[in-house]
Coordinates of C-alpha atoms in Angstrom, one line a residue:
M1 CA -10.7 0.1 12.1
A2 CA -8.0 2.4 13.1
I3 CA -8.3 4.1 9.9
D4 CA -12.0 4.4 10.3
E5 CA -11.3 6.0 13.7
C6 CA -8.8 8.1 12.6
K7 CA -8.6 11.5 10.9
D8 CA -6.6 9.8 8.4
I9 CA -3.8 10.6 6.2
E10 CA -5.8 13.1 5.0
N11 CA -5.9 15.1 8.1
G12 CA -2.2 15.2 7.7
V13 CA -2.5 16.2 4.1
E14 CA -5.1 18.8 4.9
N15 CA -2.4 20.9 6.5
L16 CA -0.5 20.7 3.3
E17 CA -3.3 22.7 1.8
E18 CA -3.2 25.5 4.3
P19 CA -1.5 28.8 3.6
L20 CA 2.1 28.9 4.6
V21 CA 3.0 30.9 7.7
G22 CA 5.3 32.9 5.6
N23 CA 2.4 34.1 3.4
A24 CA 0.5 35.7 6.3
K25 CA 0.1 39.4 6.3
I26 CA -0.3 41.9 9.1
V27 CA -3.9 43.2 8.9
D28 CA -5.5 46.2 10.4
S29 CA -8.9 46.5 12.1
E30 CA -10.6 47.1 8.7
D31 CA -9.1 43.9 7.3
E32 CA -10.2 42.0 10.4
E33 CA -13.7 43.3 10.0
A34 CA -13.8 42.2 6.3
L35 CA -12.6 38.8 7.3
S36 CA -15.3 38.4 9.9
K37 CA -17.9 39.3 7.3
E38 CA -16.5 36.7 4.9
D39 CA -16.6 34.1 7.7
G40 CA -20.1 35.0 8.6
S41 CA -21.6 33.6 5.4
I42 CA -21.1 29.9 6.0
G43 CA -24.3 28.4 4.6
M44 CA -22.6 27.0 1.5
V45 CA -19.6 25.9 3.5
L46 CA -21.9 23.9 5.9
L47 CA -23.8 22.4 2.9
S48 CA -20.6 21.4 1.2
T49 CA -19.3 19.8 4.4
C50 CA -22.5 17.9 4.9
V51 CA -22.3 16.5 1.4
A52 CA -18.6 15.6 1.7
V53 CA -19.0 13.8 5.0
C54 CA -21.5 11.4 3.4
G55 CA -18.3 9.9 2.2
S56 CA -17.0 9.7 5.7
F57 CA -20.2 8.0 6.8
E58 CA -19.8 5.6 3.9
F59 CA -16.3 4.8 5.1
G60 CA -17.6 3.8 8.5
S61 CA -20.4 1.8 7.0
C62 CA -17.9 -0.3 4.9
V63 CA -15.7 -0.9 7.9
G64 CA -18.5 -1.8 10.3
Y65 CA -20.2 -4.1 7.8
S66 CA -18.3 -7.3 8.7
A67 CA -18.8 -7.3 12.5
P68 CA -22.5 -8.1 12.7
T69 CA -22.7 -10.2 9.6
Q70 CA -20.0 -12.9 10.1
S71 CA -22.1 -15.8 11.2
E72 CA -24.9 -15.1 8.7
I73 CA -22.7 -14.8 5.7
R74 CA -20.6 -17.9 6.6
N75 CA -23.8 -19.9 7.0
D76 CA -25.6 -18.7 3.9
L77 CA -22.6 -19.0 1.6
N78 CA -20.9 -21.9 3.3
L79 CA -17.6 -20.0 3.7
T80 CA -14.6 -21.5 5.6
L81 CA -12.8 -19.5 8.2
A82 CA -10.0 -18.7 5.6
E83 CA -12.6 -17.5 3.0
Y84 CA -14.3 -15.2 5.5
S85 CA -11.0 -13.9 6.8
M86 CA -10.2 -13.0 3.2
F87 CA -13.6 -11.2 2.8
G88 CA -13.2 -9.3 6.0
S89 CA -9.6 -8.2 5.3
I90 CA -9.6 -7.6 1.5
I91 CA -11.2 -4.2 2.1
T92 CA -7.9 -3.0 3.6
I93 CA -6.1 -4.0 0.4
G94 CA -8.5 -2.1 -1.7
A95 CA -8.3 0.8 0.6
M96 CA -4.6 0.8 0.6
I97 CA -4.5 1.0 -3.2
G98 CA -7.2 3.7 -3.1
A99 CA -5.4 5.8 -0.5
I100 CA -2.1 5.6 -2.3
T101 CA -3.6 6.7 -5.6
S102 CA -6.1 9.2 -4.1
G103 CA -3.7 12.1 -4.1
R104 CA -3.1 11.9 -7.9
I105 CA -6.7 11.2 -8.6
A106 CA -7.9 14.2 -6.6
D107 CA -5.3 16.4 -8.3
F108 CA -6.2 15.1 -11.8
I109 CA -10.0 15.2 -11.7
G110 CA -10.6 17.5 -8.8
R111 CA -12.0 17.0 -5.3
K112 CA -15.6 16.6 -6.5
G113 CA -14.5 14.3 -9.3
A114 CA -12.6 12.1 -6.8
M115 CA -15.6 11.9 -4.5
R116 CA -17.9 11.1 -7.4
M117 CA -15.5 8.3 -8.6
S118 CA -15.3 6.9 -5.1
A119 CA -19.0 6.8 -4.6
I120 CA -19.4 4.9 -7.9
F121 CA -16.8 2.3 -6.8
C122 CA -18.6 1.9 -3.4
I123 CA -22.0 1.5 -5.1
T124 CA -20.7 -1.1 -7.5
G125 CA -19.0 -3.0 -4.6
W126 CA -22.2 -3.1 -2.5
L127 CA -24.2 -4.4 -5.4
A128 CA -21.7 -7.1 -5.9
V129 CA -21.9 -8.1 -2.2
Y130 CA -25.7 -8.0 -2.4
F131 CA -26.0 -10.3 -5.4
S132 CA -23.0 -12.6 -4.5
M133 CA -23.6 -16.3 -4.4
G134 CA -20.1 -17.3 -3.6
N135 CA -16.9 -16.0 -2.1
L136 CA -15.4 -14.7 -5.4
V137 CA -18.0 -12.0 -6.2
L138 CA -18.3 -11.3 -2.4
D139 CA -14.6 -10.6 -2.2
M140 CA -14.7 -8.5 -5.4
G141 CA -17.4 -6.3 -4.0
R142 CA -15.6 -5.9 -0.7
F143 CA -12.4 -4.9 -2.6
L144 CA -14.2 -2.3 -4.6
T145 CA -15.8 -0.7 -1.5
G146 CA -12.3 -0.7 0.0
F147 CA -10.9 1.1 -3.0
G148 CA -13.7 3.6 -2.8
I149 CA -13.2 4.4 0.9
G150 CA -9.4 4.6 0.4
I151 CA -10.1 7.6 -1.9
F152 CA -12.7 9.0 0.5
S153 CA -10.2 8.8 3.4
Y154 CA -8.0 11.3 1.5
V155 CA -10.3 13.6 -0.4
V156 CA -13.0 14.3 2.2
P157 CA -10.9 15.9 4.9
V158 CA -8.8 17.7 2.2
F159 CA -11.9 19.1 0.6
I160 CA -13.3 20.3 3.9
A161 CA -10.0 21.9 4.9
E162 CA -9.8 23.7 1.5
I163 CA -13.3 25.2 1.6
A164 CA -13.6 26.1 5.3
P165 CA -12.8 29.6 6.7
K166 CA -9.8 29.5 9.0
N167 CA -11.9 30.0 12.1
L168 CA -14.1 27.0 11.3
R169 CA -11.5 24.6 9.8
G170 CA -10.7 22.7 13.0
G171 CA -14.4 22.1 14.0
L172 CA -15.5 21.2 10.5
T173 CA -12.7 18.7 9.9
T174 CA -13.6 17.0 13.2
I175 CA -17.0 16.2 11.7
N176 CA -15.1 13.9 9.3
Q177 CA -13.9 11.7 12.1
L178 CA -17.2 11.8 13.9
M179 CA -19.2 10.7 10.8
I180 CA -16.8 7.7 10.2
V181 CA -17.6 6.5 13.7
C182 CA -21.3 7.2 13.2
G183 CA -21.3 5.2 10.0
S184 CA -19.6 2.2 11.7
S185 CA -22.0 2.4 14.7
V186 CA -25.1 2.5 12.4
A187 CA -23.8 -0.5 10.5
Y188 CA -23.3 -2.4 13.8
L189 CA -26.8 -1.5 14.9
L190 CA -28.6 -2.2 11.6
G191 CA -26.7 -5.5 11.3
T192 CA -28.5 -6.8 14.4
V193 CA -32.0 -6.4 12.9
I194 CA -31.7 -6.9 9.1
T195 CA -30.1 -9.5 6.9
W196 CA -26.6 -9.1 5.5
R197 CA -27.8 -8.6 2.0
N198 CA -30.2 -5.8 3.0
L199 CA -27.4 -4.2 5.1
A200 CA -25.3 -4.1 1.9
L201 CA -28.1 -2.1 0.3
T202 CA -28.1 0.5 3.1
G203 CA -24.4 1.1 2.2
I204 CA -25.6 2.6 -1.1
L205 CA -27.6 5.4 0.6
P206 CA -24.7 7.6 1.7
C207 CA -23.2 7.4 -1.8
T208 CA -26.5 8.4 -3.4
F209 CA -26.9 11.4 -1.1
L210 CA -23.3 12.3 -2.0
L211 CA -23.7 12.0 -5.8
V212 CA -26.9 14.2 -5.7
G213 CA -25.3 16.7 -3.3
L214 CA -22.3 17.2 -5.5
F215 CA -24.4 19.0 -8.1
F216 CA -25.2 21.8 -5.6
I217 CA -21.8 22.6 -4.2
P218 CA -18.7 24.3 -5.7
E219 CA -15.4 22.7 -6.4
S220 CA -12.5 23.4 -4.0
P221 CA -11.1 26.9 -4.8
R222 CA -7.6 25.8 -4.0
W223 CA -7.7 23.0 -6.5
L224 CA -9.1 25.4 -9.1
A225 CA -6.2 27.8 -8.4
K226 CA -3.7 24.9 -8.6
V227 CA -4.8 23.9 -12.1
G228 CA -5.0 27.5 -13.3
L229 CA -8.8 27.9 -13.6
E230 CA -8.8 31.5 -12.3
K231 CA -12.3 32.5 -13.3
E232 CA -13.8 29.3 -11.8
F233 CA -11.6 29.8 -8.7
E234 CA -13.0 33.2 -8.0
V235 CA -16.6 32.1 -8.6
A236 CA -16.2 29.1 -6.3
L237 CA -14.6 31.2 -3.5
R238 CA -17.3 33.8 -3.8
K239 CA -20.0 31.2 -3.7
L240 CA -18.5 29.8 -0.5
R241 CA -18.0 33.2 1.3
G242 CA -21.2 34.9 0.1
K243 CA -22.0 37.2 -2.8
D244 CA -21.3 40.4 -0.7
A245 CA -18.0 39.2 0.8
D246 CA -14.7 40.7 -0.2
V247 CA -12.6 37.7 -1.2
S248 CA -9.7 39.6 -2.7
R249 CA -7.4 39.1 0.3
E250 CA -8.1 35.4 0.6
A251 CA -7.8 34.9 -3.1
A252 CA -4.4 36.5 -3.1
E253 CA -3.3 34.4 -0.1
I254 CA -4.4 31.2 -1.9
Q255 CA -2.6 32.2 -5.1
A256 CA 0.5 33.1 -3.2
Y257 CA 0.4 29.7 -1.4
V258 CA 0.0 27.8 -4.7
D259 CA 3.0 29.7 -6.2
T260 CA 5.1 28.9 -3.1
L261 CA 4.2 25.2 -3.1
Q262 CA 5.1 24.9 -6.7
S263 CA 8.6 26.3 -6.0
L264 CA 9.3 23.8 -3.2
P265 CA 11.5 20.8 -4.1
K266 CA 9.8 17.5 -5.0
T267 CA 10.4 14.7 -2.5
R268 CA 10.4 11.0 -3.1
I269 CA 9.6 8.4 -0.5
L270 CA 13.3 7.2 -0.6
D271 CA 14.4 10.8 0.4
L272 CA 12.5 10.4 3.7
F273 CA 15.1 7.9 4.9
G274 CA 17.9 10.4 5.0
S275 CA 19.2 11.8 8.3
K276 CA 17.1 15.0 7.9
Y277 CA 13.7 13.2 8.1
I278 CA 14.5 9.8 9.6
R279 CA 13.3 10.6 13.1
S280 CA 10.0 12.0 11.8
V281 CA 9.6 8.8 9.8
I282 CA 10.3 6.7 12.9
I283 CA 7.7 8.6 14.8
G284 CA 5.0 8.6 12.1
V285 CA 5.5 5.0 11.0
G286 CA 5.9 3.7 14.6
L287 CA 2.6 5.3 15.7
M288 CA 0.8 3.6 12.8
V289 CA 2.3 0.2 13.5
F290 CA 1.3 0.4 17.1
Q291 CA -2.1 1.8 16.2
Q292 CA -2.8 -1.3 14.1
F293 CA -1.0 -4.0 16.1
I294 CA -2.9 -3.3 19.3
G295 CA -5.6 -5.2 17.4
I296 CA -8.3 -2.6 16.4
N297 CA -9.2 -4.2 13.1
G298 CA -9.4 -7.7 14.4
I299 CA -11.5 -6.7 17.4
G300 CA -13.6 -4.2 15.4
F301 CA -14.2 -6.3 12.4
Y302 CA -15.2 -9.4 14.4
A303 CA -16.7 -8.1 17.6
S304 CA -19.9 -10.1 17.3
Q305 CA -17.9 -13.4 16.8
T306 CA -15.8 -12.5 19.8
F307 CA -18.8 -12.2 22.0
E308 CA -20.2 -15.5 20.7
S309 CA -16.9 -17.2 21.4
A310 CA -17.0 -15.9 25.0
G311 CA -20.4 -17.5 25.5
L312 CA -22.6 -14.4 25.4
S313 CA -26.1 -15.8 24.9
N314 CA -27.1 -12.9 22.6
S315 CA -24.0 -11.4 20.9
D316 CA -26.2 -8.6 19.5
I317 CA -26.2 -7.1 23.0
G318 CA -22.5 -6.7 23.0
T319 CA -22.4 -5.4 19.4
I320 CA -25.0 -2.8 20.2
A321 CA -23.1 -1.7 23.3
Y322 CA -19.9 -1.5 21.1
A323 CA -21.7 0.7 18.6
V324 CA -23.2 3.0 21.2
V325 CA -19.9 3.6 23.1
Q326 CA -17.9 4.7 20.0
V327 CA -19.6 8.0 19.2
P328 CA -19.6 9.9 22.5
I329 CA -16.1 8.7 23.4
T330 CA -14.8 10.0 20.1
V331 CA -16.3 13.4 20.8
V332 CA -14.6 13.4 24.3
G333 CA -11.3 12.6 22.6
A334 CA -11.6 15.5 20.2
F335 CA -12.4 17.8 23.1
F336 CA -9.3 16.8 25.0
M337 CA -6.9 16.7 22.1
D338 CA -6.0 20.4 22.3
R339 CA -6.4 20.6 26.1
S340 CA -4.4 17.7 27.5
G341 CA -1.9 17.4 24.7
R342 CA -1.1 14.6 22.3
R343 CA 1.3 12.5 24.4
P344 CA -0.8 12.2 27.6
L345 CA -3.8 11.3 25.5
L346 CA -1.9 8.6 23.6
M347 CA -0.5 7.1 26.8
V348 CA -3.8 7.0 28.6
S349 CA -5.4 5.5 25.5
A350 CA -2.8 2.8 25.0
T351 CA -3.0 1.9 28.7
G352 CA -6.7 1.6 28.4
T353 CA -6.4 -0.8 25.4
F354 CA -4.0 -2.9 27.4
F355 CA -6.5 -3.2 30.3
G356 CA -9.3 -3.9 27.8
C357 CA -7.3 -6.7 26.1
F358 CA -6.2 -8.1 29.4
L359 CA -9.7 -8.4 30.7
T360 CA -10.9 -10.0 27.5
G361 CA -8.0 -12.4 27.4
A362 CA -8.6 -13.3 31.1
S363 CA -12.2 -14.1 30.3
F364 CA -11.1 -16.7 27.7
Y365 CA -8.6 -18.1 30.1
L366 CA -11.3 -18.6 32.7
K367 CA -13.5 -20.2 30.0
G368 CA -10.7 -22.5 28.9
N369 CA -10.1 -23.7 32.4
G370 CA -13.7 -23.9 33.5
I371 CA -13.3 -21.3 36.2
L372 CA -16.1 -18.7 37.1
L373 CA -17.9 -19.5 33.9
E374 CA -20.8 -17.1 34.7
W375 CA -18.3 -14.2 34.7
V376 CA -16.7 -15.0 31.3
P377 CA -19.3 -13.2 29.1
I378 CA -19.4 -10.2 31.4
L379 CA -15.6 -9.9 31.4
A380 CA -15.4 -10.3 27.7
V381 CA -18.0 -7.6 27.0
A382 CA -16.5 -5.3 29.6
G383 CA -13.0 -5.8 28.2
V384 CA -14.0 -5.0 24.6
L385 CA -16.0 -1.9 25.7
V386 CA -13.0 -0.7 27.8
Y387 CA -10.8 -1.3 24.7
I388 CA -12.9 0.5 22.2
S389 CA -13.5 3.4 24.6
A390 CA -9.8 3.8 25.2
F391 CA -8.9 3.4 21.5
S392 CA -11.5 6.0 20.5
I393 CA -10.3 8.6 22.9
G394 CA -6.7 8.7 21.6
M395 CA -5.1 6.0 19.5
G396 CA -7.7 6.3 16.8
A397 CA -7.2 9.9 15.9
V398 CA -4.1 11.3 17.6
P399 CA -1.5 9.4 15.5
W400 CA -2.9 11.0 12.3
V401 CA -2.8 14.5 14.0
I402 CA 0.8 14.0 15.0
M403 CA 1.7 12.7 11.6
S404 CA 0.3 15.9 10.1
E405 CA 2.5 18.0 12.4
I406 CA 5.9 16.3 12.3
F407 CA 6.7 16.5 8.6
P408 CA 7.8 19.7 6.8
I409 CA 5.4 21.1 4.3
H410 CA 7.2 20.0 1.1
V411 CA 7.6 16.3 2.2
K412 CA 4.0 15.8 3.5
S413 CA 2.8 14.2 0.3
A414 CA 5.6 11.6 0.1
A415 CA 5.4 11.0 3.9
G416 CA 1.7 10.7 3.8
S417 CA 1.9 8.0 1.1
L418 CA 4.4 6.0 3.2
V419 CA 2.4 6.3 6.4
V420 CA -0.9 5.3 4.8
L421 CA 0.8 2.3 3.2
V422 CA 2.1 1.1 6.5
N423 CA -1.2 1.7 8.2
W424 CA -3.2 -0.2 5.6
L425 CA -0.7 -3.1 5.5
G426 CA -1.0 -3.3 9.3
A427 CA -4.8 -3.2 9.0
W428 CA -4.7 -6.1 6.5
A429 CA -2.3 -8.2 8.6
V430 CA -4.4 -7.8 11.8
S431 CA -7.8 -8.3 10.2
Y432 CA -6.7 -11.3 8.2
T433 CA -4.9 -13.1 11.0
F434 CA -7.4 -12.4 13.8
G435 CA -9.7 -15.4 13.0
F436 CA -6.8 -17.8 12.8
L437 CA -5.3 -16.5 16.0
M438 CA -8.6 -16.8 17.8
A439 CA -9.0 -20.4 16.5
W440 CA -5.6 -21.2 17.9
T441 CA -5.7 -19.4 21.3
P442 CA -8.2 -16.7 22.2
T443 CA -6.4 -15.9 25.4
G444 CA -3.0 -15.6 23.6
T445 CA -4.6 -13.4 20.9
F446 CA -5.7 -10.7 23.4
M447 CA -2.6 -11.0 25.5
L448 CA -0.6 -10.4 22.4
Y449 CA -2.6 -7.2 21.7
A450 CA -2.2 -6.2 25.3
G451 CA 1.6 -6.5 25.0
F452 CA 1.5 -4.1 22.1
G453 CA -0.4 -1.7 24.3
V454 CA 2.5 -1.7 26.8
L455 CA 5.0 -1.2 23.9
T456 CA 2.9 1.7 22.7
V457 CA 3.2 3.5 26.0
L458 CA 7.0 3.0 26.1
F459 CA 7.3 4.2 22.5
V460 CA 5.3 7.3 23.1
A461 CA 7.2 8.1 26.3
K462 CA 10.6 7.6 24.7
V463 CA 10.2 8.8 21.1
V464 CA 7.1 10.9 20.4
P465 CA 7.4 14.6 21.1
E466 CA 4.6 16.8 22.4
T467 CA 3.3 18.9 19.5
K468 CA 0.4 20.7 21.1
G469 CA 0.5 24.5 20.6
K470 CA 3.8 24.4 18.7
T471 CA 4.5 25.8 15.2
L472 CA 5.9 23.6 12.5
E473 CA 9.3 25.2 13.0
E474 CA 9.3 24.5 16.7
I475 CA 8.3 20.9 16.2
Q476 CA 11.1 20.4 13.6
A477 CA 13.6 22.0 16.1
I478 CA 12.5 19.5 18.8
I479 CA 12.7 16.5 16.5
N480 CA 16.1 17.4 15.1
S481 CA 17.7 18.5 18.4

């Protein structure tokens, strides 16, 4: 899903956790040398990141679960199309609730506590799916995993951003997105060779590694500073930077940032609709609407069924190709994000999703009219692969990056809640209606998504500013000009 492709609200909120520009100090060569020593001890940072991104992998596993299992689950449990559509989409409702509450949860029980809580919800959900004998328990399990990944989607990138040295923050937070895609791809691949119940059990493994790993890593120093645990804050920071590192300057920076953040005015969601922020809201919400309504959750959740409907003799071939394509293309997109700029990447990506949907829609048109039937499966697979490649290179991650850049620091929390709400509502709408739309008219379904691809290009060209290489103040000046 988009959200699985994305860097998530959470990449936006991670910037909320970074020191304000105003707190930066001019440093001499001795200070720079001290900082380089601090950044040189990264063993604990890497271990902590590896533990945290188990949650990202779990996110991808949950999202990717429904694609290769649709036919098997419907046959084993005698589910109707409506019942399976509810199962496939209810994860987005759970995730929406989890994401909206995740900020408060992570602030109340800490980043590690939130990850631990999320893992427990996911494990409970997977066990419910494994033991289910009907749609009620099946849906309950899917909802619980959704709630868990909704929390993961916030707390993992925030935790990584808070523990990483400045020179490593960008690279380490990119791992979050990559692991989401890897989790989804692994679920796709495993689903072609093991039963749906055993696939549910594999979803427990990332959570198990996470729960064990949390015993060996420190809590976020920034959260400890926020809640006034000064001794624990210094211990955690020293553990992350190395026992011989001089952490006094970084500790002072973090404390100054916390003090500044607490002095900023509190913003409610309703405040965002004033003239001061309305254009930023239009940009952020608009990108999320288009990200979802180009159809990613329908196509991603039900890829295997799409290939079957197109007449592919072995739908597992298409599913495997879908899984294999996602990971390298996501890496390519991350490489180009700071080189080509946000707007060109978005427009190229949206154009690609248009062509992918058009090809797939054309394949179903040919099938419906009995024309070139031998080309139908080839066009369908090619269209879906073009689509997911184009989506992964831009529309998956870039909207979240732009969202993190267009809102002033003191409104990011409220803005993030609004944007994630819109995103998950869109995810639910698309994933729930996809099966019904395909039963009504497969050609029309993909042409509808293709139309949204065209609208996305127009929206980006007319409304979305280029944010590459600009400071927060420069971006605000462009938006409000």
